[in-house]
């Protein structure tokens, strides 16, 4: 490993600063365009040894755990706290612009809808029990080292205030020193804690953990690998003004603010469509909102999520007809012949995207499509399929939901022109 002086010229797709050298680009985490650095280099990866001339645009991080000098190590939760806000917003928008450009899609990408500190209601912590404590935090980038956090500027303050209670739950459940994950969601009725990657608990361990958890206030549910351990009260979230209870470990958007922005965009794209298909519907993030004005058919592969959606719909009066279907859309996408019954389609797949479903949509007569994605690259691929099938991309909006990370949500509007 050699140490050299490098000038950072731009940000890469993962948020690392990039320096151009005679041997090709070097990627340096926690660097900023305009920095001059002393860097230890191994192949194409660089580690900051010293910032000899900081960029005038570099800003001070807000969290004690951030960066190479972070307390307890460089927390892997954030990679861009040091980046100038204007450059940060353009970086995130640029992820979408570049992805679309790579597929030959020429459309104006809107300004980034910003995220703010303290908005995250959902986090997935890494955890491991030691002789003295439960380490709880985020893995250092490229490492299994858990940065044990005492604060987090991204999470809702109400979650940060409960970190010790979350540690108590983890200590009560962990049978050994193996690492595991704790997904924590703040709901209207308390914290919903889903533990994954833990060995099967004995009956004695379960009873002991339940006794400890019952002494804590504000815990709505604790589940282990999808099985409910204890549920003092049903976890409740709102999709718009409709209450729902997602399944244990089920998907929810990470911030209410981003979810509402996406829902508003989707509603605007769908407009006055009489019949809407919501594909990859989850527990009803969009379907329940849209059913206030349109007939909706919600399709989702996860059975507990379908059940949660159905229960929420039954409890809410005044909705238009809302039907559900459990279906693996990766293996069995809705066919063009089935889609002819709908005026508009919404799809919000996992990071892998919706390639097979997009091929069927491209053959359909659906007039309007709202495409929602957390991965600009797979979205660009899916949009290119739809464009080749005759659709026109009319608007693209990036939404920041994962603050200070290299991840961005996108909502795209497509229309099939009238013949």
Short mmCIF file of C-alpha atoms in Angstrom, two decimals:
data_model
loop_
_atom_site.label_atom_id
_atom_site.label_comp_id
_atom_site.label_asym_id
_atom_site.label_seq_id
_atom_site.Cartn_x
_atom_site.Cartn_y
_atom_site.Cartn_z
CA UNK A 1 0.00 0.00 0.00
CA UNK A 2 1.41 3.37 -1.02
CA UNK A 3 0.65 6.90 0.22
CA UNK A 4 0.28 9.67 -2.33
CA UNK A 5 -1.20 13.15 -2.64
CA UNK A 6 -4.43 13.29 -4.62
CA UNK A 7 -6.84 15.98 -5.80
CA UNK A 8 -10.51 15.01 -5.65
CA UNK A 9 -12.41 16.14 -8.75
CA UNK A 10 -15.92 14.67 -8.44
CA UNK A 11 -18.24 12.31 -6.57
CA UNK A 12 -18.78 8.73 -7.72
CA UNK A 13 -22.07 6.87 -7.76
CA UNK A 14 -21.47 5.45 -4.28
CA UNK A 15 -20.68 8.86 -2.81
CA UNK A 16 -16.90 8.39 -2.73
CA UNK A 17 -14.68 11.20 -3.98
CA UNK A 18 -12.78 10.35 -7.17
CA UNK A 19 -9.22 11.34 -8.04
CA UNK A 20 -7.83 10.75 -11.52
CA UNK A 21 -4.37 9.18 -11.64
CA UNK A 22 -2.12 7.73 -14.32
CA UNK A 23 -3.30 4.28 -13.23
CA UNK A 24 -6.98 5.16 -13.40
CA UNK A 25 -9.49 6.59 -10.94
CA UNK A 26 -9.01 6.21 -7.19
CA UNK A 27 -12.13 6.16 -4.99
CA UNK A 28 -11.74 7.85 -1.60
CA UNK A 29 -14.59 7.64 0.96
CA UNK A 30 -15.43 10.80 2.94
CA UNK A 31 -13.61 13.07 0.50
CA UNK A 32 -15.06 16.14 -1.22
CA UNK A 33 -14.48 17.58 -4.70
CA UNK A 34 -11.78 20.23 -4.29
CA UNK A 35 -9.99 18.38 -1.48
CA UNK A 36 -6.24 17.77 -1.68
CA UNK A 37 -5.49 14.70 0.39
CA UNK A 38 -2.70 12.44 1.53
CA UNK A 39 -4.16 9.04 0.70
CA UNK A 40 -3.12 5.46 1.28
CA UNK A 41 -3.93 3.65 -1.97
CA UNK A 42 -4.52 -0.03 -2.59
CA UNK A 43 -5.54 -0.80 -6.17
CA UNK A 44 -8.38 1.66 -6.89
CA UNK A 45 -9.35 2.28 -3.27
CA UNK A 46 -8.04 5.14 -1.16
CA UNK A 47 -8.05 5.83 2.59
CA UNK A 48 -7.60 9.38 3.86
CA UNK A 49 -4.45 9.81 5.93
CA UNK A 50 -4.61 13.62 6.07
CA UNK A 51 -6.57 16.45 4.50
CA UNK A 52 -3.80 18.81 3.42
CA UNK A 53 -6.08 21.34 1.67
CA UNK A 54 -9.82 20.94 2.34
CA UNK A 55 -12.30 22.06 -0.27
CA UNK A 56 -13.80 25.46 0.59
CA UNK A 57 -17.21 23.82 0.10
CA UNK A 58 -16.61 21.00 2.58
CA UNK A 59 -18.89 21.29 5.63
CA UNK A 60 -18.62 19.94 9.16
CA UNK A 61 -20.52 16.68 9.77
CA UNK A 62 -23.31 16.82 12.34
CA UNK A 63 -22.76 13.39 13.92
CA UNK A 64 -19.91 12.28 16.17
CA UNK A 65 -19.88 8.84 14.50
CA UNK A 66 -19.37 10.10 10.95
CA UNK A 67 -16.21 9.69 8.91
CA UNK A 68 -12.77 8.17 9.46
CA UNK A 69 -12.43 10.01 12.78
CA UNK A 70 -15.87 8.96 13.97
CA UNK A 71 -16.40 7.80 17.52
CA UNK A 72 -16.21 3.97 17.69
CA UNK A 73 -15.26 3.84 14.00
CA UNK A 74 -16.60 5.22 10.73
CA UNK A 75 -20.34 4.57 10.86
CA UNK A 76 -21.63 3.03 7.64
CA UNK A 77 -25.02 4.68 7.98
CA UNK A 78 -23.98 7.92 6.24
CA UNK A 79 -21.39 8.72 3.59
CA UNK A 80 -22.15 12.33 2.59
CA UNK A 81 -22.58 14.47 5.72
CA UNK A 82 -19.53 16.52 4.73
CA UNK A 83 -20.83 17.46 1.27
CA UNK A 84 -22.03 20.96 0.41
CA UNK A 85 -25.89 20.90 0.30
CA UNK A 86 -26.12 22.25 -3.26
CA UNK A 87 -23.60 19.70 -4.54
CA UNK A 88 -25.36 16.97 -2.55
CA UNK A 89 -28.73 17.74 -4.16
CA UNK A 90 -27.21 17.80 -7.64
CA UNK A 91 -25.34 14.54 -6.92
CA UNK A 92 -28.58 12.76 -6.06
CA UNK A 93 -30.39 14.20 -9.06
CA UNK A 94 -27.40 13.23 -11.18
CA UNK A 95 -27.76 9.58 -10.19
CA UNK A 96 -31.15 9.60 -11.93
CA UNK A 97 -30.01 11.71 -14.90
CA UNK A 98 -27.04 9.42 -15.57
CA UNK A 99 -29.09 6.23 -15.22
CA UNK A 100 -31.68 7.45 -17.73
CA UNK A 101 -29.01 8.75 -20.09
CA UNK A 102 -27.32 5.34 -20.08
CA UNK A 103 -30.52 3.91 -21.60
CA UNK A 104 -30.98 6.73 -24.09
CA UNK A 105 -33.94 8.28 -22.26
CA UNK A 106 -33.97 12.02 -22.86
CA UNK A 107 -36.29 13.65 -20.33
CA UNK A 108 -35.97 16.57 -17.95
CA UNK A 109 -35.40 15.33 -14.41
CA UNK A 110 -36.99 17.51 -11.76
CA UNK A 111 -35.28 19.02 -8.75
CA UNK A 112 -34.62 16.73 -5.79
CA UNK A 113 -37.34 16.68 -3.14
CA UNK A 114 -35.16 17.08 -0.07
CA UNK A 115 -34.90 15.00 3.07
CA UNK A 116 -34.09 16.52 6.46
CA UNK A 117 -32.45 15.34 9.68
CA UNK A 118 -34.61 13.52 12.18
CA UNK A 119 -37.17 12.15 9.69
CA UNK A 120 -36.31 8.47 9.50
CA UNK A 121 -38.95 6.34 11.23
CA UNK A 122 -37.39 3.03 10.18
CA UNK A 123 -33.86 1.74 10.59
CA UNK A 124 -32.13 -1.64 10.38
CA UNK A 125 -29.46 -1.87 13.07
CA UNK A 126 -26.61 -4.33 13.26
CA UNK A 127 -26.31 -5.83 16.74
CA UNK A 128 -24.04 -8.18 18.66
CA UNK A 129 -23.96 -9.21 22.30
CA UNK A 130 -20.68 -8.91 24.20
CA UNK A 131 -19.82 -9.76 27.79
CA UNK A 132 -20.45 -6.15 28.84
CA UNK A 133 -23.12 -4.77 26.50
CA UNK A 134 -25.10 -5.05 23.28
CA UNK A 135 -23.36 -3.33 20.40
CA UNK A 136 -26.04 -1.56 18.38
CA UNK A 137 -25.50 0.61 15.34
CA UNK A 138 -24.39 0.31 11.73
CA UNK A 139 -21.58 -1.68 10.15
CA UNK A 140 -18.51 0.23 9.09
CA UNK A 141 -18.43 0.31 5.29
CA UNK A 142 -16.92 -2.88 3.87
CA UNK A 143 -16.56 -4.39 7.33
CA UNK A 144 -18.38 -6.48 9.92
CA UNK A 145 -17.31 -4.01 12.60
CA UNK A 146 -20.37 -2.56 14.34
CA UNK A 147 -20.09 1.12 15.17
CA UNK A 148 -21.86 1.34 18.51
CA UNK A 149 -23.94 4.52 18.29
CA UNK A 150 -25.08 6.93 20.96
CA UNK A 151 -26.73 9.38 18.56
CA UNK A 152 -28.01 9.51 14.98
CA UNK A 153 -28.88 12.71 13.14
CA UNK A 154 -30.93 10.85 10.52
CA UNK A 155 -33.34 9.00 12.82
CA UNK A 156 -36.36 10.47 14.53
CA UNK A 157 -35.30 11.82 17.95
CA UNK A 158 -37.96 9.61 19.53
CA UNK A 159 -36.10 6.52 18.26
CA UNK A 160 -32.71 7.83 19.38
CA UNK A 161 -34.19 8.41 22.83
CA UNK A 162 -35.14 4.70 22.92
CA UNK A 163 -31.75 3.25 21.93
CA UNK A 164 -31.20 1.83 25.42
CA UNK A 165 -34.60 0.13 25.38
CA UNK A 166 -33.78 -1.34 21.97
CA UNK A 167 -30.51 -2.64 23.41
CA UNK A 168 -32.42 -4.21 26.31
CA UNK A 169 -34.62 -6.07 23.83
CA UNK A 170 -31.58 -7.26 21.88
CA UNK A 171 -29.75 -8.40 25.03
CA UNK A 172 -32.83 -10.26 26.20
CA UNK A 173 -33.07 -12.17 22.93
CA UNK A 174 -29.44 -12.79 21.94
CA UNK A 175 -28.37 -16.32 23.00
CA UNK A 176 -24.73 -15.88 21.95
CA UNK A 177 -22.19 -13.46 20.50
CA UNK A 178 -23.24 -13.91 16.86
CA UNK A 179 -24.25 -10.74 15.00
CA UNK A 180 -27.91 -10.21 14.08
CA UNK A 181 -30.19 -7.46 12.76
CA UNK A 182 -32.85 -5.38 14.48
CA UNK A 183 -35.30 -3.52 12.24
CA UNK A 184 -37.04 -0.77 14.21
CA UNK A 185 -40.12 1.08 12.98
CA UNK A 186 -41.73 3.92 14.89
CA UNK A 187 -45.50 3.50 14.67
CA UNK A 188 -48.38 5.49 16.14
CA UNK A 189 -48.72 2.95 18.94
CA UNK A 190 -45.07 2.28 19.79
CA UNK A 191 -41.91 0.71 18.42
CA UNK A 192 -42.22 -2.30 16.13
CA UNK A 193 -39.00 -4.32 16.50
CA UNK A 194 -38.22 -7.13 14.08
CA UNK A 195 -35.18 -9.29 14.82
CA UNK A 196 -33.59 -11.36 12.07
CA UNK A 197 -30.60 -13.68 11.77
CA UNK A 198 -30.82 -15.12 15.28
CA UNK A 199 -30.69 -18.83 16.25
CA UNK A 200 -34.00 -20.42 17.21
CA UNK A 201 -34.92 -19.53 20.78
CA UNK A 202 -35.69 -22.15 23.40
CA UNK A 203 -38.98 -21.92 25.30
CA UNK A 204 -37.08 -20.74 28.37
CA UNK A 205 -35.29 -18.02 26.39
CA UNK A 206 -38.59 -16.88 24.92
CA UNK A 207 -40.32 -16.64 28.28
CA UNK A 208 -37.37 -14.82 29.86
CA UNK A 209 -37.25 -12.31 26.98
CA UNK A 210 -41.00 -11.71 27.11
CA UNK A 211 -40.81 -10.96 30.84
CA UNK A 212 -38.06 -8.38 30.26
CA UNK A 213 -39.79 -6.75 27.29
CA UNK A 214 -43.09 -6.42 29.16
CA UNK A 215 -41.36 -4.13 31.65
CA UNK A 216 -40.56 -1.64 28.88
CA UNK A 217 -43.07 1.00 27.87
CA UNK A 218 -43.81 1.98 24.29
CA UNK A 219 -43.02 -1.36 22.63
CA UNK A 220 -45.88 -2.31 20.30
CA UNK A 221 -44.47 -5.58 18.95
CA UNK A 222 -41.34 -7.73 18.93
CA UNK A 223 -40.91 -10.46 16.33
CA UNK A 224 -38.11 -12.90 15.57
CA UNK A 225 -37.61 -13.99 11.95
CA UNK A 226 -41.19 -13.01 11.12
CA UNK A 227 -42.77 -14.81 14.11
CA UNK A 228 -44.43 -12.54 16.65
CA UNK A 229 -42.85 -12.98 20.08
CA UNK A 230 -44.99 -10.43 21.87
CA UNK A 231 -47.49 -7.79 20.73
CA UNK A 232 -48.76 -5.66 23.62
CA UNK A 233 -50.56 -3.44 21.10
CA UNK A 234 -51.04 -3.63 17.35
CA UNK A 235 -48.53 -1.42 15.49
CA UNK A 236 -50.40 1.21 13.48
CA UNK A 237 -49.20 3.44 10.65
CA UNK A 238 -51.21 5.76 8.43
CA UNK A 239 -51.29 5.68 4.66
CA UNK A 240 -52.67 9.16 4.17
CA UNK A 241 -55.51 9.18 6.70
CA UNK A 242 -56.12 5.41 6.57
CA UNK A 243 -54.78 3.29 9.40
CA UNK A 244 -53.01 0.02 8.65
CA UNK A 245 -50.92 -2.51 10.55
CA UNK A 246 -48.02 -3.84 8.43
CA UNK A 247 -46.91 -7.41 9.13
CA UNK A 248 -43.94 -8.19 11.34
CA UNK A 249 -40.84 -7.20 9.42
CA UNK A 250 -42.97 -5.97 6.53
CA UNK A 251 -41.94 -3.18 4.20
CA UNK A 252 -42.79 0.44 4.94
CA UNK A 253 -41.28 3.58 3.48
CA UNK A 254 -38.45 4.89 5.64
CA UNK A 255 -39.91 8.38 6.16
CA UNK A 256 -43.44 9.69 6.26
CA UNK A 257 -42.36 12.80 4.36
CA UNK A 258 -40.96 10.86 1.38
CA UNK A 259 -43.96 8.54 1.35
CA UNK A 260 -46.36 11.46 1.21
CA UNK A 261 -44.36 13.10 -1.59
CA UNK A 262 -44.41 9.87 -3.60
CA UNK A 263 -48.10 9.35 -2.94
CA UNK A 264 -48.94 12.87 -4.09
CA UNK A 265 -46.99 12.37 -7.31
CA UNK A 266 -48.59 8.97 -7.95
CA UNK A 267 -52.06 10.37 -7.34
CA UNK A 268 -51.36 13.18 -9.80
CA UNK A 269 -50.20 10.74 -12.46
CA UNK A 270 -53.20 8.46 -12.03
CA UNK A 271 -55.56 11.42 -12.03
CA UNK A 272 -59.22 10.52 -12.54
CA UNK A 273 -58.59 6.97 -13.73
CA UNK A 274 -61.63 4.81 -12.98
CA UNK A 275 -59.71 1.54 -12.58
CA UNK A 276 -56.13 1.29 -11.29
CA UNK A 277 -53.81 -1.71 -10.85
CA UNK A 278 -51.29 -1.28 -8.02
CA UNK A 279 -48.48 -3.78 -8.60
CA UNK A 280 -46.03 -4.72 -5.83
CA UNK A 281 -48.60 -3.10 -3.55
CA UNK A 282 -47.12 -4.03 -0.17
CA UNK A 283 -49.51 -3.28 2.69
CA UNK A 284 -51.30 -0.57 0.73
CA UNK A 285 -49.05 2.49 0.64
CA UNK A 286 -50.61 3.64 -2.63
CA UNK A 287 -53.61 1.33 -3.03
CA UNK A 288 -55.44 2.54 0.06
CA UNK A 289 -54.96 6.18 -0.88
CA UNK A 290 -56.01 5.62 -4.49
CA UNK A 291 -59.12 3.68 -3.46
CA UNK A 292 -60.58 6.90 -2.12
CA UNK A 293 -61.18 7.99 -5.73
CA UNK A 294 -60.66 4.95 -8.00
CA UNK A 295 -61.45 1.28 -8.20
CA UNK A 296 -58.18 -0.47 -7.29
CA UNK A 297 -56.81 -3.96 -7.80
CA UNK A 298 -53.75 -4.45 -5.54
CA UNK A 299 -51.28 -7.21 -6.40
CA UNK A 300 -48.57 -8.33 -3.97
CA UNK A 301 -46.53 -11.51 -3.51
CA UNK A 302 -46.19 -11.42 0.27
CA UNK A 303 -49.21 -13.03 1.95
CA UNK A 304 -48.97 -11.17 5.30
CA UNK A 305 -48.81 -7.84 3.45
CA UNK A 306 -51.90 -8.73 1.43
CA UNK A 307 -53.71 -9.65 4.65
CA UNK A 308 -52.71 -6.32 6.24
CA UNK A 309 -53.98 -4.41 3.21
CA UNK A 310 -57.29 -6.28 3.23
CA UNK A 311 -57.78 -5.64 6.94
CA UNK A 312 -57.11 -1.92 6.56
CA UNK A 313 -59.56 -1.70 3.66
CA UNK A 314 -62.29 -3.50 5.61
CA UNK A 315 -61.97 -1.08 8.51
CA UNK A 316 -62.19 2.04 6.37
CA UNK A 317 -65.62 3.13 5.20
CA UNK A 318 -66.23 4.96 1.94
CA UNK A 319 -63.54 3.42 -0.25
CA UNK A 320 -64.15 2.54 -3.87
CA UNK A 321 -64.03 -1.22 -4.59
CA UNK A 322 -60.57 -2.53 -3.65
CA UNK A 323 -59.64 -6.08 -4.58
CA UNK A 324 -56.41 -7.91 -3.79
CA UNK A 325 -54.42 -10.71 -5.36
CA UNK A 326 -51.45 -12.59 -4.00
CA UNK A 327 -49.11 -13.10 -6.93
CA UNK A 328 -45.37 -13.33 -7.56
CA UNK A 329 -45.02 -10.67 -10.23
CA UNK A 330 -41.43 -11.67 -10.94
CA UNK A 331 -42.43 -15.19 -11.98
CA UNK A 332 -45.97 -14.46 -13.10
CA UNK A 333 -46.41 -10.84 -14.19
CA UNK A 334 -49.85 -9.52 -15.06
CA UNK A 335 -50.31 -10.14 -18.75
CA UNK A 336 -51.25 -7.51 -21.31
CA UNK A 337 -54.62 -9.22 -21.71
CA UNK A 338 -55.30 -8.76 -17.98
CA UNK A 339 -54.11 -5.16 -17.94
CA UNK A 340 -56.66 -4.08 -20.56
CA UNK A 341 -59.20 -3.65 -17.77
CA UNK A 342 -57.23 -0.76 -16.20
CA UNK A 343 -56.88 2.90 -17.11
CA UNK A 344 -53.72 3.35 -15.03
CA UNK A 345 -51.03 1.20 -13.41
CA UNK A 346 -48.76 1.91 -10.46
CA UNK A 347 -45.71 -0.25 -9.83
CA UNK A 348 -43.22 -0.02 -6.97
CA UNK A 349 -40.94 -3.09 -7.06
CA UNK A 350 -37.90 -3.96 -4.92
CA UNK A 351 -34.42 -2.87 -6.04
CA UNK A 352 -34.32 -5.58 -8.72
CA UNK A 353 -36.98 -3.67 -10.61
CA UNK A 354 -39.88 -4.99 -12.70
CA UNK A 355 -38.37 -6.18 -15.97
CA UNK A 356 -40.84 -8.98 -16.71
CA UNK A 357 -43.81 -6.85 -15.70
CA UNK A 358 -42.56 -3.95 -17.81
CA UNK A 359 -42.47 -6.19 -20.88
CA UNK A 360 -46.15 -7.00 -20.39
CA UNK A 361 -47.01 -3.37 -19.73
CA UNK A 362 -45.22 -2.43 -22.95
CA UNK A 363 -47.66 -4.69 -24.81
CA UNK A 364 -50.71 -3.31 -22.99
CA UNK A 365 -53.17 -0.55 -23.76
CA UNK A 366 -52.92 1.10 -20.31
CA UNK A 367 -52.96 4.87 -20.78
CA UNK A 368 -51.01 6.03 -17.71
CA UNK A 369 -48.23 4.47 -15.64
CA UNK A 370 -46.70 5.67 -12.38
CA UNK A 371 -43.32 3.97 -11.96
CA UNK A 372 -41.82 4.17 -8.46
CA UNK A 373 -38.32 2.93 -7.71
CA UNK A 374 -35.53 2.95 -5.16
CA UNK A 375 -32.95 2.04 -7.83
CA UNK A 376 -32.39 4.45 -10.74
CA UNK A 377 -30.49 1.82 -12.74
CA UNK A 378 -33.24 -0.80 -12.79
CA UNK A 379 -35.85 1.92 -13.26
CA UNK A 380 -34.00 3.17 -16.34
CA UNK A 381 -33.97 -0.37 -17.73
CA UNK A 382 -37.72 -0.75 -17.09
CA UNK A 383 -38.52 2.65 -18.59
CA UNK A 384 -36.52 1.82 -21.70
CA UNK A 385 -38.69 -1.27 -22.17
CA UNK A 386 -41.83 0.83 -21.86
CA UNK A 387 -40.52 3.51 -24.24
CA UNK A 388 -39.70 0.84 -26.80
CA UNK A 389 -43.31 -0.32 -26.43
CA UNK A 390 -44.67 3.11 -27.31
CA UNK A 391 -44.87 4.92 -23.99
CA UNK A 392 -43.57 8.43 -23.43
CA UNK A 393 -41.84 9.48 -20.22
CA UNK A 394 -43.40 12.81 -19.33
CA UNK A 395 -41.94 13.56 -15.88
CA UNK A 396 -39.28 12.21 -13.53
CA UNK A 397 -38.93 13.34 -9.91
CA UNK A 398 -36.10 12.25 -7.57
CA UNK A 399 -36.94 12.06 -3.87
CA UNK A 400 -34.39 11.93 -1.07
CA UNK A 401 -35.47 9.43 1.57
CA UNK A 402 -32.13 8.11 2.77
CA UNK A 403 -30.40 11.28 3.86
CA UNK A 404 -26.61 11.48 3.38
CA UNK A 405 -26.48 8.14 1.57
CA UNK A 406 -26.00 7.40 -2.16
CA UNK A 407 -29.59 6.14 -2.46
CA UNK A 408 -32.45 8.00 -4.10
CA UNK A 409 -36.12 7.27 -4.77
CA UNK A 410 -37.70 8.14 -8.11
CA UNK A 411 -41.25 8.59 -9.40
CA UNK A 412 -41.70 8.59 -13.18
CA UNK A 413 -44.86 9.40 -15.12
CA UNK A 414 -45.53 7.67 -18.44
CA UNK A 415 -48.34 8.02 -20.96
CA UNK A 416 -49.34 6.08 -24.03
CA UNK A 417 -50.16 8.69 -26.70
CA UNK A 418 -53.59 8.51 -28.27
CA UNK A 419 -53.57 7.07 -31.75
#
